[in-house]
Coordinates of C-alpha atoms in Angstrom, one line a residue:
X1 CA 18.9 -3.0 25.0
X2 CA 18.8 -4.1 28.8
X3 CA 15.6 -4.7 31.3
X4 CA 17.5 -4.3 34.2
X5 CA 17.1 -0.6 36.1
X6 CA 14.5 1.4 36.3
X7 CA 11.5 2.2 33.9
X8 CA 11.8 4.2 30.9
X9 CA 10.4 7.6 31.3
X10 CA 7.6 8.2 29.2
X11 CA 7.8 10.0 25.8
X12 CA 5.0 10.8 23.6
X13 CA 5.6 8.7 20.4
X14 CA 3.0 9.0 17.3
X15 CA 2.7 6.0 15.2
X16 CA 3.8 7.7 12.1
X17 CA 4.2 11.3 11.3
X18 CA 4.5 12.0 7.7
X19 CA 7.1 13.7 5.9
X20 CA 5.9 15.8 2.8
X21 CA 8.2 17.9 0.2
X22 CA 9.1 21.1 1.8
X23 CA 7.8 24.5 0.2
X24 CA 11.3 25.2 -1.6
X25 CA 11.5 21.2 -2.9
X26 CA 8.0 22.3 -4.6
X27 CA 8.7 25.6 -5.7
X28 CA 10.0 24.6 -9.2
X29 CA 7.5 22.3 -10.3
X30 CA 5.0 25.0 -8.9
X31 CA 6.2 27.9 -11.3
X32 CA 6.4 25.4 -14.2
X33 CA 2.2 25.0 -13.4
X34 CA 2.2 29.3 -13.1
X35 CA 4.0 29.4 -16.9
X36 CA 1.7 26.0 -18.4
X37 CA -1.4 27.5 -16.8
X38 CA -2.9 23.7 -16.8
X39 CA -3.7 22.7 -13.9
X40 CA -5.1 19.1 -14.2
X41 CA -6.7 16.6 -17.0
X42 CA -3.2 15.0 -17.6
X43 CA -1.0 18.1 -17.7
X44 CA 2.3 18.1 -18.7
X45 CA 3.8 17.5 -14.8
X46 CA 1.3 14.3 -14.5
X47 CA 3.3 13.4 -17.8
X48 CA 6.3 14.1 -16.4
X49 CA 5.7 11.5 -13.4
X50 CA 4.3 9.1 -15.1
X51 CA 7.7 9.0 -17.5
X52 CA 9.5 9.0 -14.0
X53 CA 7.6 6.7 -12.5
X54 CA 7.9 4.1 -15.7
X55 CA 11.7 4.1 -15.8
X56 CA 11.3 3.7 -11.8
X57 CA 9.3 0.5 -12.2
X58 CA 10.9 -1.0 -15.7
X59 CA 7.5 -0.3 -17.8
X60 CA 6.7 1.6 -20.7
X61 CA 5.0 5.0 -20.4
X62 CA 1.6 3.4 -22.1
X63 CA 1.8 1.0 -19.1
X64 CA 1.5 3.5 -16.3
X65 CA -1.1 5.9 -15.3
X66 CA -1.8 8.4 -11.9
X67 CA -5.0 8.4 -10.6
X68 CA -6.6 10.3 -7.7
X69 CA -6.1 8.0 -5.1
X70 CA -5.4 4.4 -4.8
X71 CA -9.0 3.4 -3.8
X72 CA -10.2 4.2 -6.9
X73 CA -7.0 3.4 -8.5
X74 CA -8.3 -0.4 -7.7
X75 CA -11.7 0.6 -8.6
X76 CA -11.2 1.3 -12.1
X77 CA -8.9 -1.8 -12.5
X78 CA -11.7 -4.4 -11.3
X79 CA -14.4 -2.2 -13.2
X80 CA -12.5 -2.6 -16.5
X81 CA -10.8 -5.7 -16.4
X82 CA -12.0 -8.1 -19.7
X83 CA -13.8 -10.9 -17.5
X84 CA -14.0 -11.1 -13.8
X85 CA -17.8 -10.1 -13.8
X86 CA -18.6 -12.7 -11.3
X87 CA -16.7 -13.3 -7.3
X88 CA -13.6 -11.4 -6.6
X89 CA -11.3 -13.8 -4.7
X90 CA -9.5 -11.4 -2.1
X91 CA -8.2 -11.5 1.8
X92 CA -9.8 -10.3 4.9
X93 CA -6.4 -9.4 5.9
X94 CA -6.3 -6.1 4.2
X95 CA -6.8 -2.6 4.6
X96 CA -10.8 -1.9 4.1
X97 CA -10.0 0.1 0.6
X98 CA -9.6 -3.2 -0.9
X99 CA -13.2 -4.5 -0.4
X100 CA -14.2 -1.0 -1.1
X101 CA -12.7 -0.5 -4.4
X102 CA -14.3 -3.8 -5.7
X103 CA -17.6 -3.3 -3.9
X104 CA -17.4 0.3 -5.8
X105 CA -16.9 -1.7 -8.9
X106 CA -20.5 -3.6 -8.5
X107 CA -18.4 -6.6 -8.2
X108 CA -19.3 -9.5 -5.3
X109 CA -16.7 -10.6 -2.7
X110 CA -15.3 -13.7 -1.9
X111 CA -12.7 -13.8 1.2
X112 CA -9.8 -16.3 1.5
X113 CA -7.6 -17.1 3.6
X114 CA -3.8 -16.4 3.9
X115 CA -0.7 -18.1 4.4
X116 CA 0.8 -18.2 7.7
X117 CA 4.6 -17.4 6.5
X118 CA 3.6 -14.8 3.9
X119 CA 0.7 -13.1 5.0
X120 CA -0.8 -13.4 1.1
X121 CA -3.7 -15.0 -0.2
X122 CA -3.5 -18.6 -0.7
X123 CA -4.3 -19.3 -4.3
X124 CA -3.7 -22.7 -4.5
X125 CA -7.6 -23.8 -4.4
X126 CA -8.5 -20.9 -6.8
X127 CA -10.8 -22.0 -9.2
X128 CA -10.7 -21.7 -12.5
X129 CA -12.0 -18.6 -14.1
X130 CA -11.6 -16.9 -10.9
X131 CA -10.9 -13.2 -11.0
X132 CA -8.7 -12.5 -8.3
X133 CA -7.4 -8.9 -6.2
X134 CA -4.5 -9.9 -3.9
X135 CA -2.4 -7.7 -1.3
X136 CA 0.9 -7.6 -0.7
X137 CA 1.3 -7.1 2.5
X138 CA 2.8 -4.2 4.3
X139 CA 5.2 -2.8 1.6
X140 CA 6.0 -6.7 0.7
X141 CA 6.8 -7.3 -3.3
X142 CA 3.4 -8.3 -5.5
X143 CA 3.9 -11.7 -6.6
X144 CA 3.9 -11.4 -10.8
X145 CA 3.9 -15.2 -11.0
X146 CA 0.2 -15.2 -10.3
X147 CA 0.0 -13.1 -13.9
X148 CA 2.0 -15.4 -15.6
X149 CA -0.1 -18.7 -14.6
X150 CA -3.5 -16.7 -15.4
X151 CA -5.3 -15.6 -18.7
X152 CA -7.7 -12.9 -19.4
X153 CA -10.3 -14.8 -18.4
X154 CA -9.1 -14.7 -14.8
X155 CA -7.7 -11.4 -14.1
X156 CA -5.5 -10.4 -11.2
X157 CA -5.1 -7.2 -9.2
X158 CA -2.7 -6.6 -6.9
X159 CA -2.9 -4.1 -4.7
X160 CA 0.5 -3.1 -3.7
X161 CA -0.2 0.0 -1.6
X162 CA 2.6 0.6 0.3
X163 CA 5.1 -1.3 -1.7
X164 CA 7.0 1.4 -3.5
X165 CA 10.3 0.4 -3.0
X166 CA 9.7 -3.5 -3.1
X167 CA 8.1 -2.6 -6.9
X168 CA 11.2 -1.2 -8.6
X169 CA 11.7 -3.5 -11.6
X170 CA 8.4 -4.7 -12.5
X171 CA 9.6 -5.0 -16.4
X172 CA 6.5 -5.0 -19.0
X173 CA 7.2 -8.7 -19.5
X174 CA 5.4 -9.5 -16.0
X175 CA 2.1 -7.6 -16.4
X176 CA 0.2 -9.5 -18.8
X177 CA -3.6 -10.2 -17.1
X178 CA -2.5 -8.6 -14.5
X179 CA -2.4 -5.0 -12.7
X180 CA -0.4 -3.8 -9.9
X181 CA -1.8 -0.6 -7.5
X182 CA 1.1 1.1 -5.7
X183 CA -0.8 4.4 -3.6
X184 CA 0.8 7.6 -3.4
X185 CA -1.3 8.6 -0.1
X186 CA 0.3 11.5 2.0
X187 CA 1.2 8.4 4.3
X188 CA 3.6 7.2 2.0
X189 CA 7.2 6.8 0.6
X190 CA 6.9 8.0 -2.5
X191 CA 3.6 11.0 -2.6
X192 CA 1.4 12.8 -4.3
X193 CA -0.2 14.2 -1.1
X194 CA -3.3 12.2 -2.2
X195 CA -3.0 9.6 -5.5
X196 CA -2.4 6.3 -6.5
X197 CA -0.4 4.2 -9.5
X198 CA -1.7 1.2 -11.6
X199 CA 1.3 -0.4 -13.9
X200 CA -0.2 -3.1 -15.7
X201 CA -0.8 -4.0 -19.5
X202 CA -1.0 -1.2 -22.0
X203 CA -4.7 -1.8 -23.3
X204 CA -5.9 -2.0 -20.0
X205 CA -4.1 1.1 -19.0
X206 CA -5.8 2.8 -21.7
X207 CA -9.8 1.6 -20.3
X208 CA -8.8 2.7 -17.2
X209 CA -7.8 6.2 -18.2
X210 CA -10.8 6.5 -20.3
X211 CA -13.0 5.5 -17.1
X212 CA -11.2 8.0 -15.0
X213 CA -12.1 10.8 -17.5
X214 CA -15.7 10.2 -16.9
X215 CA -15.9 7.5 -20.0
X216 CA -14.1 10.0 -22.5
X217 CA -12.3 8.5 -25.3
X218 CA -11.1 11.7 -27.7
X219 CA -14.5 13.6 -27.9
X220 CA -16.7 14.5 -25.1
X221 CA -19.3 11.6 -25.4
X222 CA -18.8 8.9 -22.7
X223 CA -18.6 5.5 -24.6
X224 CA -18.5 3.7 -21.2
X225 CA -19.4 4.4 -17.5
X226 CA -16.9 6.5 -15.8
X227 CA -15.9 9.0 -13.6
X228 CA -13.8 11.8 -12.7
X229 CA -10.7 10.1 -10.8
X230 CA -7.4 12.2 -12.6
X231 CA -4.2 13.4 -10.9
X232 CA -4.3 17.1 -10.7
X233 CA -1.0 18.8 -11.8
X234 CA -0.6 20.3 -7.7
X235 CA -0.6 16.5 -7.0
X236 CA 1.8 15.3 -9.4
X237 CA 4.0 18.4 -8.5
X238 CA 4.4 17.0 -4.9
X239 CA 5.0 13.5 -6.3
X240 CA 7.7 14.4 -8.4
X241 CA 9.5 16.7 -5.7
X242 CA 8.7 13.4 -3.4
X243 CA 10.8 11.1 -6.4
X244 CA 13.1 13.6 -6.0
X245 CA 14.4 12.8 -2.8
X246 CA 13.6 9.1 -2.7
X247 CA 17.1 7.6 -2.4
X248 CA 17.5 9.5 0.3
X249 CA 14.3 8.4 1.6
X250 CA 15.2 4.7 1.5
X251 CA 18.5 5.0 2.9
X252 CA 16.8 7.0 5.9
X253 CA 14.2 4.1 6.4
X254 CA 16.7 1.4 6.1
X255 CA 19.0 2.3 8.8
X256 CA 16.0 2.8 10.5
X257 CA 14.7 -0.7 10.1
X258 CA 17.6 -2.5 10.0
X259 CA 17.7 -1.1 14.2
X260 CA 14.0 -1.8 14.8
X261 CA 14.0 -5.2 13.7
X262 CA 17.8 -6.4 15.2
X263 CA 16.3 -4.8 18.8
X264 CA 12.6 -6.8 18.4
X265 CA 14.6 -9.2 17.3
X266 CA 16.1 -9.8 20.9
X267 CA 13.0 -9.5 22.6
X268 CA 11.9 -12.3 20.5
X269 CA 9.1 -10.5 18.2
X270 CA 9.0 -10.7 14.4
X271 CA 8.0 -8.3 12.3
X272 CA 6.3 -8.0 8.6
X273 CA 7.4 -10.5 6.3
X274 CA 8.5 -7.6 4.1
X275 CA 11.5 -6.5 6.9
X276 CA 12.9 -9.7 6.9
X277 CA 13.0 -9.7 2.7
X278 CA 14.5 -6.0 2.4
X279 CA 12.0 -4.0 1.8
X280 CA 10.8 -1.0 3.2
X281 CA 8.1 0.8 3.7
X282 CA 6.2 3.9 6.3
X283 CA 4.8 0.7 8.9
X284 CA 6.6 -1.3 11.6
X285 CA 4.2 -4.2 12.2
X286 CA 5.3 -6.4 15.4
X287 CA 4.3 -9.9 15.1
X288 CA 4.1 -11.6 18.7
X289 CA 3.8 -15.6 20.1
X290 CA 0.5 -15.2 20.5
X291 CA -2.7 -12.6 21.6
X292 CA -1.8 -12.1 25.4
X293 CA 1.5 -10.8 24.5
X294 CA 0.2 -8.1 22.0
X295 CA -1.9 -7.5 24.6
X296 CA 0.5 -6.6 27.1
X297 CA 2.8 -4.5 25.0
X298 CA 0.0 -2.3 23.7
X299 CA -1.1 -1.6 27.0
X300 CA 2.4 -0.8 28.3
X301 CA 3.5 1.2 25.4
X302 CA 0.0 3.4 25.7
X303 CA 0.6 3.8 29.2
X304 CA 4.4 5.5 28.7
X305 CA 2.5 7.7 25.5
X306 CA 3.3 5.8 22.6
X307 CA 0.8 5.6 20.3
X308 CA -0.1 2.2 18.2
X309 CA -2.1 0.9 15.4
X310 CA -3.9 -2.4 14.9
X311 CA -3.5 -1.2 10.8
X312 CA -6.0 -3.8 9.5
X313 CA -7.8 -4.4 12.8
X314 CA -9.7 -7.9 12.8
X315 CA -10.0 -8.2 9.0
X316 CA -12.4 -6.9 6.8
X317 CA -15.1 -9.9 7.0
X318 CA -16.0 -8.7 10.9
X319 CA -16.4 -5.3 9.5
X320 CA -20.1 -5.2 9.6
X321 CA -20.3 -4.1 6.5
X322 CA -18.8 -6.4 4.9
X323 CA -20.1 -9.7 6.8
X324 CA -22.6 -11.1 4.9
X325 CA -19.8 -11.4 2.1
X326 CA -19.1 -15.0 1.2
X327 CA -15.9 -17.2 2.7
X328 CA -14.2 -19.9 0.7
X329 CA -12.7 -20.7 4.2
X330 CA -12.7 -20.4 7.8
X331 CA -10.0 -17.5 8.6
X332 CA -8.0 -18.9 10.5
X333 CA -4.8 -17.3 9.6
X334 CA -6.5 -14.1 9.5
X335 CA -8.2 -14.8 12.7
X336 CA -4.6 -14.9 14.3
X337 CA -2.6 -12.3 12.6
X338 CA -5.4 -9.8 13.6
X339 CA -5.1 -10.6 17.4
X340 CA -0.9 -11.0 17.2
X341 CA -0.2 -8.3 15.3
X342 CA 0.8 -4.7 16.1
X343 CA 1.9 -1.6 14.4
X344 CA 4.5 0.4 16.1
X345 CA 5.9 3.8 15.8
X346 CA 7.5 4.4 12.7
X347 CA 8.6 7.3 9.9
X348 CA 11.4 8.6 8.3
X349 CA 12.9 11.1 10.6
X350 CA 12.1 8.7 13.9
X351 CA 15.1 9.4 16.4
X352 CA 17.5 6.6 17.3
X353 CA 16.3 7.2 20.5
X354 CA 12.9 7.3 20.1
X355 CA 13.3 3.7 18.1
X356 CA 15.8 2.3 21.5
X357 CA 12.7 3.6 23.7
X358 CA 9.9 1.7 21.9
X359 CA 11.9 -1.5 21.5
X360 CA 13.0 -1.3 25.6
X361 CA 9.1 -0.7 26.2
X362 CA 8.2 -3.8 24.3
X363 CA 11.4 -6.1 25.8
X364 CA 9.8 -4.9 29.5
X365 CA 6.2 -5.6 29.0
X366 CA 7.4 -9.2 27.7
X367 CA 9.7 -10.2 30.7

């Protein structure tokens, strides 16, 4: 990738463009809804996924369950977890869904910081007793040694939203206290068009379901609070047309990737910690020196039609409707990520050349 010559001609470049199953990946798993006639309340394709999806992450069946979407995916986890009635320990630096889900949950907030090299929540000054709902960020892998440290009286959370592929392999010996979100958004690897995943310990699987099934537990009298959040069988149709073609997927976004990063690379900007681990997911986020930088490349790369994303724009806490939540901590970290940060063009059928234009783009607006 050279800087010499002259300017790039300008090529209109969305920031991601998802990638559905096509009509005659679905058409199977569409006539098997025509012959079951069921067409949600865990029919037999939401079944069928949800077997898939456990041998996919190294769980039992009891420990998986489809939900609507992710958001309330999280919502139900927070709302039924054992303890955890008081502060939910989470990051700014997150997608707003996060704060969301546990404000849906009638729980209070409590922001954190996050570490500089991993982009996570810092847990080390967690107090006891403290429920927590970390992210791992940008398809990085959820860290299960915060389940193993913790007890029932401090529950964890993760959500993993867009870590599909850095989730293979959970196992059921990881999940005790602890639940992992993986959504199944139209914007993602793995989809349901619309839907989410929890994988987490069997009982609490089982509350959740019942509180997605409007507090349901074998009879039509609601025990609990709920609500309607369950998969319907179109949904989990599309997912498992989507599993169908995930290695194929991965391989796509890997070489894909593996391009972006080594060309950033030489312009001398990082990118998500999850890149430089392996794994892969539908965002490219750039990380630059420092806010003058970003700066310059956003405004170059709009100018030539190539369209970016600040994905978790300044952090939830200056979100107005989130800042009168309580901070353990100044956010610093946060603070910087938000103003260094960029995501870039990226998706699963991107062009070589569209991925040698972006990169030359950045490498200009930096020299």
């Amino acid at each position: 990738m050279g800087n010499s010559g002259s300017s790039p001609t300008p090529i209109r470049i969305p920031v991601m463009r998802p990638l559905l199953p096509r009509q005659a990946e679905l058409a199977p798993y569409l006539r098997n809804i025509d012959e079951s006639r069921t067409y949600t309340n865990f029919g037999p394709l939401h079944r069928r996924l949800e077997v898939r999806l456990a041998e996919y992450f190294g769980v039992r069946e009891d420990e998986v369950l489809l939900l609507a979407n992710g958001t309330l995916a999280l919502q139900g986890a927070v709302e039924t977890a054992k303890s955890g009635k008081g502060a939910w320990l989470m990051p700014s630096w997150t997608f707003v869904a996060s704060a969301e889900a546990v404000s849906s949950a009638g729980r209070e907030i409590l922001f954190g910081d996050v570490d500089p090299a991993t982009w996570r929540l810092r847990m080390a000054d967690s107090p006891v007793g403290q429920p927590c709902l970390v992210v791992a960020p940008f398809g990085d892998a959820p860290d299960l040694s915060l389940f193993r440290s913790r007890t029932a009286e401090n529950p964890v959370v993760v959500d993993a939203a867009s870590c599909f592929d850095a989730s293979k392999g959970l196992t059921s010996s990881d999940l005790s206290n602890g639940m992992v979100m993986v959504s199944l958004h139209a914007t993602k690897l793995v989809t349901t068009g619309e839907g989410g995943v929890l994988v987490g310990d069997a009982q609490w699987i089982n509350d959740v379901k019942r509180w997605s099934n409007f507090g349901f537990r074998g009879r039509r009298i609601a025990d609990v609070r709920g609500t309607n959040a369950k998969l319907s069988e179109y949904s989990a149709a599309v997912g498992l047309a989507s599993l169908d073609r995930w290695s194929s997927t991965r391989s796509e976004l890997s070489e894909r990737a593996t391009r972006y990063r080594s060309l950033l690379r030489e312009a001398r900007v990082g990118v998500q910690p999850a890149l430089d681990r392996g794994h892969y997911t539908s965002t490219l986020v750039a990380h630059f020196a420092n806010a003058d930088d970003r700066d310059r490349v956003r405004e170059a790369l709009t100018g030539m039609g190539i369209e970016t994303r600040a994905w978790w724009s300044e952090g939830v806490h200056r979100m107005s409707t989130f800042a009168e939540c309580q901070r353990r901590e100044q956010l610093i970290v946060t603070d910087r990520l938000a103003s260094t940060t960029l995501g870039l063009p990226f998706f699963v059928d991107m062009a070589t050349s569209e991925i040698d234009h972006v990169c030359e783009v950045v490498a200009r607006a930096l020299t």
